[in-house]
Amino acid sequence: MPATKEVKCTSDDCELDMFENHYTYDIADDHSVADLSCPLCGGTDCLEEIEL
């Protein structure tokens, strides 16, 4: 099953509390949350993976 990550934005100026990122089987092994940007505020250093 392809990976799914739940991610939250920690920026005080952003209204997004969390989103899910669904991957395909072709995702690179070294891909991480640091490679993403917030879909609402566009920040790149404000994302944290929510550990399940």
Tab-separated table of C-alpha atoms in Angstrom:
chain	number	residue	atom	x	y	z
A	1	MET	CA	0.000	0.000	0.000
A	2	PRO	CA	1.433	3.452	-0.871
A	3	ALA	CA	2.354	5.707	2.014
A	4	THR	CA	0.030	8.344	3.454
A	5	LYS	CA	1.272	11.105	5.745
A	6	GLU	CA	-0.801	13.398	7.919
A	7	VAL	CA	0.817	16.811	8.116
A	8	LYS	CA	0.040	19.920	10.159
A	9	CYS	CA	0.978	23.546	9.622
A	10	THR	CA	2.503	25.175	12.695
A	11	SER	CA	2.424	28.762	11.406
A	12	ASP	CA	0.461	31.096	13.714
A	13	ASP	CA	-0.733	33.015	10.645
A	14	CYS	CA	-2.192	29.952	8.888
A	15	GLU	CA	-5.720	28.587	9.350
A	16	LEU	CA	-4.896	25.067	8.098
A	17	ASP	CA	-4.715	22.588	10.950
A	18	MET	CA	-3.853	19.414	8.984
A	19	PHE	CA	-3.922	17.699	5.618
A	20	GLU	CA	-3.219	14.234	4.271
A	21	ASN	CA	-0.638	13.622	1.597
A	22	HIS	CA	-1.176	10.418	-0.404
A	23	TYR	CA	1.730	8.983	-2.342
A	24	THR	CA	2.057	6.603	-5.292
A	25	TYR	CA	4.389	3.651	-5.374
A	26	ASP	CA	6.879	5.749	-7.347
A	27	ILE	CA	7.784	8.159	-4.514
A	28	ALA	CA	11.516	8.492	-3.847
A	29	ASP	CA	12.795	6.802	-0.693
A	30	ASP	CA	14.372	10.020	0.582
A	31	HIS	CA	11.197	12.146	0.178
A	32	SER	CA	10.126	13.801	3.446
A	33	VAL	CA	7.788	16.461	4.828
A	34	ALA	CA	10.633	18.955	4.376
A	35	ASP	CA	10.087	18.618	0.605
A	36	LEU	CA	6.487	19.874	0.898
A	37	SER	CA	4.927	23.318	1.252
A	38	CYS	CA	1.691	24.236	3.012
A	39	PRO	CA	-1.185	24.257	0.497
A	40	LEU	CA	-2.810	27.225	2.263
A	41	CYS	CA	-0.060	29.641	3.345
A	42	GLY	CA	2.729	28.337	1.081
A	43	GLY	CA	5.203	28.034	3.954
A	44	THR	CA	7.958	25.471	3.660
A	45	ASP	CA	9.443	25.476	7.166
A	46	CYS	CA	6.141	25.298	9.080
A	47	LEU	CA	5.092	21.717	8.376
A	48	GLU	CA	5.300	18.805	10.783
A	49	GLU	CA	4.297	15.195	10.270
A	50	ILE	CA	1.592	14.035	12.672
A	51	GLU	CA	2.800	10.778	14.190
A	52	LEU	CA	0.060	8.185	14.438
